[in-house]
Structure formats: C-alpha cells, structure tokens
Tab-separated table of C-alpha atoms and ligand atoms in Angstrom:
chain	number	residue	atom	x	y	z
A	27	MET	CA	-2.387	30.793	19.132
A	28	GLN	CA	-4.185	28.065	20.984
A	29	THR	CA	-7.547	26.445	21.096
A	30	ARG	CA	-9.050	26.518	24.557
A	31	ALA	CA	-11.598	23.760	24.962
A	32	VAL	CA	-13.980	23.984	27.881
A	33	GLU	CA	-17.071	22.074	28.846
A	34	LEU	CA	-19.729	24.031	30.687
A	35	GLU	CA	-22.465	21.968	32.220
A	36	ALA	CA	-25.408	24.060	33.387
A	37	ARG	CA	-26.832	22.248	36.372
A	38	GLU	CA	-28.683	22.678	39.636
A	39	THR	CA	-26.383	23.060	42.574
A	40	ASP	CA	-26.589	23.559	46.285
A	41	TRP	CA	-25.135	27.065	46.379
A	42	GLU	CA	-23.557	27.580	49.791
A	43	TYR	CA	-23.172	31.353	49.727
A	44	ALA	CA	-22.163	31.491	53.413
A	45	PRO	CA	-21.048	28.803	55.880
A	46	GLY	CA	-24.087	26.635	56.587
A	47	ARG	CA	-26.369	28.690	54.365
A	48	ALA	CA	-27.393	27.527	50.933
A	49	VAL	CA	-29.991	28.183	48.265
A	50	PRO	CA	-30.949	26.047	45.269
A	51	GLY	CA	-28.594	27.572	42.719
A	52	MET	CA	-27.768	26.964	39.103
A	53	GLY	CA	-24.086	26.859	38.272
A	54	PHE	CA	-21.806	26.115	35.371
A	55	ASN	CA	-20.054	22.900	36.419
A	56	GLY	CA	-21.876	23.246	39.718
A	57	SER	CA	-20.093	26.359	40.918
A	58	VAL	CA	-21.072	30.032	41.288
A	59	PRO	CA	-19.472	31.771	39.527
A	60	GLY	CA	-18.627	29.223	36.836
A	61	PRO	CA	-14.990	28.435	35.984
A	62	LEU	CA	-12.648	31.249	34.932
A	63	ILE	CA	-11.925	30.949	31.221
A	64	GLU	CA	-8.542	32.429	30.297
A	65	ALA	CA	-7.225	33.023	26.805
A	66	ALA	CA	-4.768	35.135	24.853
A	67	VAL	CA	-5.734	37.489	22.025
A	68	GLY	CA	-6.175	35.455	18.861
A	69	ASP	CA	-6.931	32.185	20.646
A	70	THR	CA	-9.956	30.111	19.750
A	71	ILE	CA	-12.427	29.197	22.450
A	72	ARG	CA	-14.390	26.021	21.947
A	73	ALA	CA	-17.053	25.730	24.608
A	74	ARG	CA	-19.544	22.908	24.809
A	75	LEU	CA	-22.681	23.841	26.730
A	76	LEU	CA	-24.342	20.801	28.227
A	77	ASN	CA	-27.760	21.533	29.636
A	78	SER	CA	-28.515	19.431	32.718
A	79	LEU	CA	-31.191	21.825	33.960
A	80	THR	CA	-34.911	21.161	33.677
A	81	GLN	CA	-35.395	24.288	31.534
A	82	PRO	CA	-33.807	25.559	28.287
A	83	THR	CA	-30.712	27.760	28.413
A	84	THR	CA	-27.957	29.348	26.264
A	85	ILE	CA	-24.656	31.167	26.836
A	86	HIS	CA	-24.128	34.797	25.865
A	87	TRP	CA	-20.469	35.889	25.684
A	88	HIS	CA	-20.825	39.380	27.107
A	89	GLY	CA	-18.469	41.839	25.378
A	90	LEU	CA	-16.765	39.356	23.074
A	91	ARG	CA	-16.798	40.216	19.365
A	92	VAL	CA	-18.037	36.803	18.257
A	93	PRO	CA	-19.855	35.963	14.999
A	94	ALA	CA	-23.602	36.642	15.214
A	95	SER	CA	-24.368	32.915	15.226
A	96	MET	CA	-22.318	32.488	18.437
A	97	ASP	CA	-23.938	35.331	20.398
A	98	GLY	CA	-26.096	32.977	22.434
A	99	THR	CA	-29.426	34.754	22.091
A	100	GLU	CA	-32.633	33.158	20.969
A	101	SER	CA	-32.640	35.281	17.822
A	102	VAL	CA	-29.566	33.443	16.525
A	103	GLN	CA	-30.010	29.983	18.008
A	104	THR	CA	-32.697	27.763	19.438
A	105	ALA	CA	-32.379	27.552	23.200
A	106	VAL	CA	-30.637	24.355	24.286
A	107	GLU	CA	-33.218	21.966	25.691
A	108	PRO	CA	-32.670	19.916	28.857
A	109	GLY	CA	-30.344	17.013	28.078
A	110	ALA	CA	-29.068	18.628	24.878
A	111	SER	CA	-25.787	20.381	24.113
A	112	PHE	CA	-24.471	23.164	21.896
A	113	ASP	CA	-20.935	23.888	20.698
A	114	TYR	CA	-19.792	27.489	20.711
A	115	GLU	CA	-16.607	28.279	18.825
A	116	PHE	CA	-15.050	31.663	18.152
A	117	SER	CA	-11.748	33.486	18.337
A	118	VAL	CA	-11.119	36.273	20.831
A	119	PRO	CA	-9.816	39.441	19.147
A	120	ASP	CA	-9.644	41.753	22.184
A	121	ALA	CA	-7.894	41.735	25.547
A	122	GLY	CA	-10.089	42.512	28.514
A	123	THR	CA	-12.402	41.354	31.260
A	124	PHE	CA	-15.505	39.673	29.935
A	125	TRP	CA	-18.152	37.354	31.293
A	126	TYR	CA	-20.398	34.635	30.072
A	127	HIS	CA	-23.948	34.089	31.243
A	128	THR	CA	-27.276	32.549	30.388
A	129	HIS	CA	-29.526	34.505	28.032
A	130	VAL	CA	-32.739	32.552	28.697
A	131	ASN	CA	-35.072	33.175	31.640
A	132	GLU	CA	-32.266	35.414	32.873
A	133	THR	CA	-34.072	36.967	35.811
A	134	GLU	CA	-34.100	33.551	37.468
A	135	GLN	CA	-31.112	31.760	35.889
A	136	LEU	CA	-28.621	34.598	36.458
A	137	GLU	CA	-29.909	35.292	39.970
A	138	ARG	CA	-29.410	31.599	40.738
A	139	GLY	CA	-25.809	31.742	39.518
A	140	LEU	CA	-25.474	30.922	35.809
A	141	TYR	CA	-22.558	33.200	35.043
A	142	GLY	CA	-18.774	33.105	35.004
A	143	PRO	CA	-15.681	35.226	34.183
A	144	LEU	CA	-13.626	35.222	30.997
A	145	VAL	CA	-10.279	37.008	30.808
A	146	VAL	CA	-8.363	37.627	27.588
A	147	ARG	CA	-4.768	38.848	27.828
A	148	GLY	CA	-2.880	40.737	25.167
A	149	PRO	CA	0.726	41.707	24.490
A	150	GLY	CA	2.220	44.649	26.404
A	151	GLU	CA	-0.092	44.590	29.397
A	152	PRO	CA	0.941	46.351	32.619
A	153	THR	CA	2.703	44.205	35.220
A	154	LEU	CA	0.847	43.829	38.495
A	155	ASP	CA	1.714	41.592	41.464
A	156	ALA	CA	-1.534	39.651	41.234
A	157	ASP	CA	-4.525	39.501	38.962
A	158	ARG	CA	-7.944	38.667	40.352
A	159	VAL	CA	-11.509	38.709	39.184
A	160	LEU	CA	-14.192	39.967	41.575
A	161	MET	CA	-17.712	39.203	40.423
A	162	LEU	CA	-20.076	41.342	42.483
A	163	ASP	CA	-23.657	40.196	42.851
A	164	ASP	CA	-26.582	40.136	45.218
A	165	LEU	CA	-29.207	37.611	46.210
A	166	LYS	CA	-32.798	38.253	47.210
A	167	LEU	CA	-34.112	35.926	49.906
A	168	ASP	CA	-37.391	35.883	51.780
A	169	ALA	CA	-37.747	36.095	55.565
A	170	ASP	CA	-37.080	32.367	55.887
A	171	GLY	CA	-33.849	32.520	53.889
A	172	ARG	CA	-35.318	30.949	50.778
A	173	LEU	CA	-34.981	32.422	47.297
A	174	SER	CA	-37.549	35.157	46.945
A	175	PRO	CA	-40.107	34.328	44.202
A	176	PHE	CA	-39.225	35.666	40.787
A	177	ALA	CA	-40.415	38.609	38.777
A	178	ASP	CA	-43.840	39.755	39.845
A	179	ASP	CA	-45.051	42.977	38.200
A	180	HIS	CA	-43.539	45.162	40.888
A	181	GLU	CA	-40.156	43.478	40.570
A	182	LEU	CA	-40.233	43.712	36.778
A	183	HIS	CA	-40.630	47.447	37.000
A	184	GLU	CA	-38.351	48.174	39.968
A	185	GLY	CA	-35.749	45.482	39.353
A	186	ARG	CA	-34.651	42.772	41.783
A	187	GLU	CA	-32.274	43.755	44.552
A	188	GLY	CA	-31.464	41.564	47.525
A	189	ASP	CA	-29.858	42.084	50.917
A	190	ILE	CA	-27.225	39.392	50.524
A	191	ARG	CA	-24.147	40.929	48.912
A	192	LEU	CA	-21.712	38.611	47.199
A	193	VAL	CA	-18.184	38.546	45.868
A	194	ASN	CA	-17.460	35.507	43.710
A	195	GLY	CA	-20.555	33.758	45.008
A	196	LEU	CA	-19.796	34.284	48.719
A	197	GLN	CA	-21.486	36.628	51.149
A	198	GLU	CA	-19.209	39.482	52.246
A	199	PRO	CA	-16.020	37.406	52.209
A	200	GLU	CA	-12.649	38.374	53.672
A	201	LEU	CA	-9.949	38.992	51.111
A	202	GLN	CA	-6.236	39.024	51.838
A	203	ILE	CA	-3.695	41.227	50.124
A	204	ALA	CA	0.004	41.417	50.844
A	205	ALA	CA	1.347	44.743	52.075
A	206	GLY	CA	3.463	46.607	49.532
A	207	GLN	CA	1.883	44.975	46.530
A	208	LEU	CA	-0.148	46.393	43.677
A	209	GLU	CA	-2.872	44.123	42.344
A	210	ARG	CA	-5.040	44.170	39.255
A	211	TRP	CA	-8.689	43.739	40.173
A	212	ARG	CA	-11.125	42.947	37.414
A	213	VAL	CA	-14.516	43.884	38.805
A	214	VAL	CA	-17.705	42.644	37.144
A	215	ASN	CA	-21.236	43.666	38.096
A	216	ALA	CA	-23.185	40.412	37.685
A	217	ALA	CA	-26.265	41.515	39.634
A	218	ASN	CA	-29.755	41.574	38.120
A	219	THR	CA	-30.333	45.206	39.050
A	220	ARG	CA	-28.059	46.539	41.782
A	221	PHE	CA	-25.869	49.517	40.881
A	222	MET	CA	-22.505	49.519	42.629
A	223	ARG	CA	-20.642	52.689	43.430
A	224	VAL	CA	-17.511	50.899	44.478
A	225	SER	CA	-15.190	52.305	47.115
A	226	LEU	CA	-12.281	50.774	49.027
A	227	GLY	CA	-13.001	52.516	52.301
A	228	GLY	CA	-12.119	55.824	50.636
A	229	ARG	CA	-8.611	54.712	49.688
A	230	PRO	CA	-7.350	55.845	46.283
A	231	PHE	CA	-6.940	53.380	43.412
A	232	SER	CA	-6.249	53.637	39.685
A	233	ILE	CA	-8.738	52.772	36.989
A	234	LEU	CA	-6.897	50.850	34.280
A	235	GLY	CA	-9.657	49.496	32.123
A	236	SER	CA	-13.280	49.331	31.182
A	237	ASP	CA	-15.591	46.867	29.386
A	238	GLY	CA	-13.341	46.490	26.349
A	239	GLY	CA	-9.927	46.378	27.999
A	240	LEU	CA	-7.395	49.018	28.962
A	241	ILE	CA	-8.140	52.731	28.756
A	242	GLY	CA	-5.584	55.206	27.434
A	243	ALA	CA	-3.948	56.061	30.750
A	244	PRO	CA	-4.540	55.222	34.430
A	245	VAL	CA	-7.090	57.449	36.181
A	246	GLU	CA	-6.806	58.085	39.923
A	247	ALA	CA	-10.102	57.723	41.773
A	248	THR	CA	-11.623	56.915	45.153
A	249	GLU	CA	-14.877	55.518	43.761
A	250	VAL	CA	-16.263	54.112	40.533
A	251	LEU	CA	-19.844	53.394	39.458
A	252	ILE	CA	-20.354	49.933	37.961
A	253	THR	CA	-23.847	49.243	36.650
A	254	PRO	CA	-25.170	45.758	35.788
A	255	GLY	CA	-23.146	44.170	32.983
A	256	GLU	CA	-20.237	46.626	33.197
A	257	ARG	CA	-16.625	45.830	34.055
A	258	VAL	CA	-13.875	47.959	35.520
A	259	GLU	CA	-10.207	47.077	35.932
A	260	LEU	CA	-8.387	48.633	38.874
A	261	ALA	CA	-4.839	48.840	40.184
A	262	VAL	CA	-5.238	48.440	43.948
A	263	GLY	CA	-2.569	49.112	46.597
A	264	PRO	CA	0.010	49.275	47.967
A	265	PHE	CA	-1.257	49.049	51.541
A	266	LYS	CA	0.419	48.743	54.942
A	267	GLU	CA	0.431	45.554	56.973
A	268	GLY	CA	-2.473	45.403	59.399
A	269	GLU	CA	-4.779	47.718	57.451
A	270	VAL	CA	-8.376	46.540	57.342
A	271	PHE	CA	-10.994	48.163	55.156
A	272	GLU	CA	-14.176	47.408	53.287
A	273	LEU	CA	-14.956	46.914	49.659
A	274	GLU	CA	-18.250	48.722	49.707
A	275	SER	CA	-20.871	50.344	47.578
A	276	LEU	CA	-21.708	53.969	48.351
A	277	PRO	CA	-25.254	55.331	48.091
A	278	TYR	CA	-26.381	55.936	44.522
A	279	ASP	CA	-29.872	56.973	43.509
A	280	ARG	CA	-30.793	55.184	40.293
A	281	GLY	CA	-34.251	56.708	40.552
A	282	ARG	CA	-35.502	54.318	43.199
A	283	GLY	CA	-34.313	56.023	46.340
A	284	GLU	CA	-30.866	56.010	47.819
A	285	PRO	CA	-29.692	52.755	49.404
A	286	SER	CA	-27.352	52.949	52.350
A	287	ARG	CA	-23.660	52.256	52.236
A	288	GLU	CA	-23.232	48.508	51.793
A	289	ARG	CA	-20.366	46.129	52.441
A	290	PHE	CA	-19.376	43.540	49.831
A	291	ALA	CA	-16.129	42.320	51.374
A	292	THR	CA	-13.548	43.003	54.066
A	293	ILE	CA	-9.956	43.449	52.938
A	294	ARG	CA	-7.156	42.488	55.315
A	295	VAL	CA	-3.586	43.486	54.556
A	296	GLY	CA	-1.092	40.785	55.485
A	297	PRO	CA	2.725	40.744	55.766
A	298	ALA	CA	4.669	42.620	53.110
A	299	GLU	CA	5.880	40.946	49.972
A	300	ALA	CA	8.173	42.288	47.294
A	301	SER	CA	6.573	44.123	44.429
A	302	SER	CA	7.555	43.981	40.785
A	303	ALA	CA	4.508	45.950	39.639
A	304	HIS	CA	4.893	48.441	36.841
A	305	VAL	CA	2.002	50.435	35.420
A	306	PRO	CA	3.138	52.630	32.531
A	307	GLU	CA	1.814	56.166	32.069
A	308	VAL	CA	0.340	55.244	28.707
A	309	LEU	CA	-1.614	51.995	28.639
A	310	ARG	CA	-2.946	52.027	25.128
A	311	GLU	CA	-3.799	54.264	22.178
A	312	ILE	CA	-7.534	54.653	21.617
A	313	ALA	CA	-8.343	56.726	18.546
A	314	PRO	CA	-11.654	58.590	18.696
A	315	LEU	CA	-14.225	57.261	16.209
A	316	THR	CA	-15.593	60.753	15.692
A	317	GLY	CA	-15.688	64.260	17.134
A	318	ASN	CA	-18.238	65.544	19.637
A	319	GLY	CA	-20.109	67.819	17.272
A	320	ILE	CA	-21.400	65.104	14.976
A	321	GLU	CA	-25.153	64.658	14.455
A	322	PRO	CA	-26.710	61.388	15.608
A	323	THR	CA	-27.649	58.864	12.922
A	324	ARG	CA	-30.280	57.377	15.233
A	325	THR	CA	-32.141	58.130	18.444
A	326	VAL	CA	-32.972	55.332	20.857
A	327	SER	CA	-35.666	56.257	23.356
A	328	MET	CA	-35.534	54.375	26.656
A	329	LYS	CA	-39.189	55.144	27.228
A	330	ALA	CA	-40.242	53.711	23.863
A	331	LEU	CA	-37.930	50.755	24.432
A	332	MET	CA	-39.453	50.127	27.849
A	333	HIS	CA	-42.945	49.974	26.406
A	334	GLY	CA	-42.169	48.367	23.072
A	335	GLY	CA	-42.103	44.687	24.027
A	336	HIS	CA	-39.937	41.823	22.819
A	337	GLY	CA	-40.820	41.970	19.140
A	338	GLN	CA	-39.512	45.445	18.412
A	339	ARG	CA	-37.077	45.853	15.546
A	340	ASP	CA	-34.760	48.733	14.889
A	341	ASP	CA	-33.396	49.679	11.469
A	342	ASP	CA	-30.551	47.767	9.846
A	343	VAL	CA	-27.018	49.089	10.045
A	344	ARG	CA	-24.480	48.576	7.287
A	345	VAL	CA	-20.989	47.160	7.778
A	346	GLY	CA	-18.445	49.989	7.817
A	347	GLU	CA	-20.975	52.819	8.304
A	348	LEU	CA	-20.307	54.892	11.412
A	349	GLN	CA	-23.175	54.761	13.880
A	350	VAL	CA	-23.845	57.701	16.182
A	351	TRP	CA	-26.689	56.885	18.516
A	352	GLU	CA	-28.357	59.271	20.903
A	353	LEU	CA	-29.639	57.272	23.873
A	354	VAL	CA	-32.428	59.319	25.427
A	355	ASN	CA	-33.798	58.441	28.838
A	356	GLU	CA	-37.083	60.243	29.521
A	357	THR	CA	-37.953	57.865	32.368
A	358	SER	CA	-37.454	58.429	36.075
A	359	GLN	CA	-34.924	55.633	36.538
A	360	ASP	CA	-31.449	54.878	35.161
A	361	HIS	CA	-31.036	52.163	32.524
A	362	PRO	CA	-27.734	50.450	31.701
A	363	PHE	CA	-27.802	50.073	27.909
A	364	HIS	CA	-26.027	46.970	26.541
A	365	LEU	CA	-25.123	46.565	22.873
A	366	HIS	CA	-24.392	42.984	21.860
A	367	GLY	CA	-21.296	42.106	19.854
A	368	PHE	CA	-19.752	45.541	19.291
A	369	PHE	CA	-17.853	48.109	21.313
A	370	PHE	CA	-18.813	51.760	21.300
A	371	GLN	CA	-17.256	54.961	22.543
A	372	VAL	CA	-19.201	57.353	24.725
A	373	LEU	CA	-18.843	60.787	23.158
A	374	SER	CA	-17.872	63.659	25.443
A	375	GLU	CA	-16.743	61.138	28.028
A	376	SER	CA	-13.215	61.361	29.229
A	377	PRO	CA	-11.124	59.285	29.216
A	378	LEU	CA	-11.984	57.469	26.022
A	379	ALA	CA	-12.862	53.807	26.524
A	380	TRP	CA	-14.305	50.875	24.632
A	381	LYS	CA	-17.669	50.061	26.142
A	382	ASP	CA	-20.455	47.556	25.555
A	383	THR	CA	-22.654	48.696	28.430
A	384	VAL	CA	-23.270	52.267	29.526
A	385	ASN	CA	-25.565	53.750	32.115
A	386	VAL	CA	-28.099	56.212	30.735
A	387	PRO	CA	-29.107	58.232	33.815
A	388	GLN	CA	-32.715	59.226	34.457
A	389	LYS	CA	-33.825	62.302	32.485
A	390	ALA	CA	-30.529	62.406	30.625
A	391	GLN	CA	-29.006	61.424	27.322
A	392	VAL	CA	-25.814	59.701	26.296
A	393	ARG	CA	-24.337	59.795	22.804
A	394	ILE	CA	-22.359	56.797	21.577
A	395	ALA	CA	-20.438	56.039	18.390
A	396	TRP	CA	-19.605	52.609	16.997
A	397	LEU	CA	-18.461	51.060	13.790
A	398	PRO	CA	-20.065	47.808	12.649
A	399	ASP	CA	-17.153	45.614	11.595
A	400	ASP	CA	-17.697	42.768	9.181
A	401	ARG	CA	-19.930	40.489	11.255
A	402	PRO	CA	-23.313	40.632	9.586
A	403	GLY	CA	-26.332	39.032	11.198
A	404	ASP	CA	-28.945	39.547	13.854
A	405	TRP	CA	-27.946	41.461	16.959
A	406	MET	CA	-29.716	43.147	19.811
A	407	TYR	CA	-29.477	45.814	22.450
A	408	HIS	CA	-31.287	45.928	25.754
A	409	CYS	CA	-31.403	47.309	29.250
A	410	HIS	CA	-29.113	45.202	31.458
A	411	ILE	CA	-31.466	45.472	34.418
A	412	LEU	CA	-32.575	41.907	33.804
A	413	GLU	CA	-36.150	42.491	34.898
A	414	HIS	CA	-36.434	45.336	32.381
A	415	HIS	CA	-35.014	43.102	29.683
A	416	ALA	CA	-37.541	40.425	30.677
A	417	MET	CA	-40.302	43.003	30.412
A	418	GLY	CA	-39.256	43.586	26.789
A	419	MET	CA	-36.897	46.549	27.111
A	420	MET	CA	-34.869	45.472	24.099
A	421	ALA	CA	-34.753	45.624	20.317
A	422	HIS	CA	-33.403	43.489	17.496
A	423	PHE	CA	-31.509	44.930	14.558
A	424	ARG	CA	-29.555	43.516	11.663
A	425	VAL	CA	-26.043	44.251	10.529
A	426	VAL	CA	-26.020	43.927	6.733
A	427	ALA	CA	-23.018	43.580	4.436
B	29	CU	CU1	-33.788	49.433	32.528
C-alpha cells in the first residue's frame, strides 16, 4: 500500500475549450479537468488543496468512503479562504471511478472547471486494451461567447444547460481507437444539470460498472442514461478500421422538454492492433442488502427537499442499522439524488450495483437501501442538479455510533 501525495492548486485559468476559443475558467493546477488521481485499493491519498482563487473553496471526494471530516463540505470544515490551504488525507477502500470537485459556490466553480477524475483499481479487474476517463460536461455561453451570468431565479429552478458540449474539457473532440481493441471507458457526468443518454452511434457496448465500481456481470446495451454526478464504466469495441461514429446523447425528457440528439465527440477507428482484452462473465459478487418487500425506514420527499432550504436536518442514523429510504418525487422534473460518503443499492433494480447518485424520475419513487458503516459524523444528501442544490435542495443528517 502506498501513499499518493498530490497538490491541487485551485486557480483561475484561461480555459481554451476549442482552438482559439477560451473562457475564464477555474482549474485544479490550471487544467480542466484537473489531474487524474490514480490509486490502488488500500492506498492513502494525501491531497493538499491550495486556494489561489479570489473566493473560498473546498474539495468533495465524490463517491469515496472517507471519514466525515474529509468530506469537503462546509458542515465538516470551514471553506478554505483565498491564499490558504487544507490537507485532505484518507485511504481508499473501494475500486471504481470517482471524481473530486469543489463544494462551495458550485454552480459557478464547477461550471468554470473545478473538477477532476480519480480512479481506484482493485485486484482481479477485467483486462481491457486501454483504460480512459471521459468527463462529459457542458458550458453555457452568451451570444458573444462569454460565460453566461450565473444562477438567476429561472436558472436555479430549471438548471443550467449550455450549448457547448465537452469531453475532458474540450468541445466535441475527435477520439481515436484502434480497430480490434476493446477499451474500458470510465464516463463521468460532470455537468451542472445536463442529463446524458449516452449512445455510440447505436453500436452495442457492455456496461461493466457503476458509481461504486464493477457490477455483477457485464450488461449489453446500446444506450445508458448518466445523470449529473453519476459514473458508468463501459467496455467499448472492437470496431473495424475506418469506422467513424459519434459519442452522443439521445433525447431525454427530464421534465423540461426533450432536447435534440447532441454530439459530444467523434470517434475514429484507426489501424488494427492486437487485443489481449478479457472480460470475464462474472465481474464481482454483490450481495443484496435486503429483499424487495421490506418497509422503508424513512421517506425523503423531493418536493419538501426542494422547498426546505439549506438549514434542513433529517433524523440521525445509527452505525450498523440498515437504512431503507423511499425517495419520492412529486415534482414535475427529475432529480438526481446524491448521498455523501456511503453507497446504496437501488431495490428492484437489476443488475445490482453500488450507487451514490440515483435519478429519481418525475412523479416516481425509488427505494434505496444502505448500511452506515463505522464513520460517524455529519453527512448530507442533495440533488446533484447544482442549481437545485444551490437553491437549498439538500439536508444534513448525522451518523451516530
Ligand atoms: Cu433537482
């Protein structure tokens, strides 16, 4: 086991999202996304946040089971003032695709680029020919190509969606893949609001993983919905030399009308290379936390959450006591629900997966189960549409020993 030391300086940066086109961004170490942090299960990550912005910031380690004091929210730490620093240190117990991002003035800081990928690898992972992270995002500009002003009342309610679609900080880039190869794509939705119903020009792929690492067995699909905050791991390929297709998002109505089909990237298949990929039929054992018939221990109302404001507190939960939460969405738009610090299972969903963010569709309910392990302290859950979170669509709760 190793200690991975990383310094992350949050600073203003000229974010050139397309050749000759830039906006005033904010990046960790001056880049959008920030540097890829890689670790193995059991490693310790020691990350020094240095704030060179002119406003306070923090880092939230999305999906990582860190101690409460390292969660990077303002309920467990004071935001890091300009010129100051903060040392995060924690071990990483789970393999998977995670991401780190600011948790202060998120609607602006995340839109301007304060996020980055974090990959943890475990023993016995499938063998793919390449492993890449694709952080999908969008950017809202005004008619003159400047950053659109942030978070007026309309935007807070509707969310912020822009016309510039990004992969790893670049507008609709071209990606190359070798013919004959099978790659592992770790896809992260880092957008403020945009839902992405990802398709590879209709070509089939396999879903290998979710927020909290591998699922039980690969699932064949031609599309997958990734809502803000969520991650999906895919096995992509093999393709034939000369194929060209788009990484796109298909129309999805999150309650705000159906957007058109949108391109995020163009994929070009180059000359063939040998493949040594092997994806086993069983990826992992995931034991169900509980059966489907169990009664909820708590109901979380999206409508009440939406109107409750920042100060709302939910009841304590006790270490080791199974939580079964009914997430009820009475509103006319979808809300991706994010639980900090713990993974849950979505009951009645197949296949079983470890999740930290789940979409609760309009006029629907989703039942989740989770077990608070021994990390007492103050935690929170919120809608991962950042404008909704900013509006106060969140609650604090305490895990008690
Ligand atoms: Cu929401």
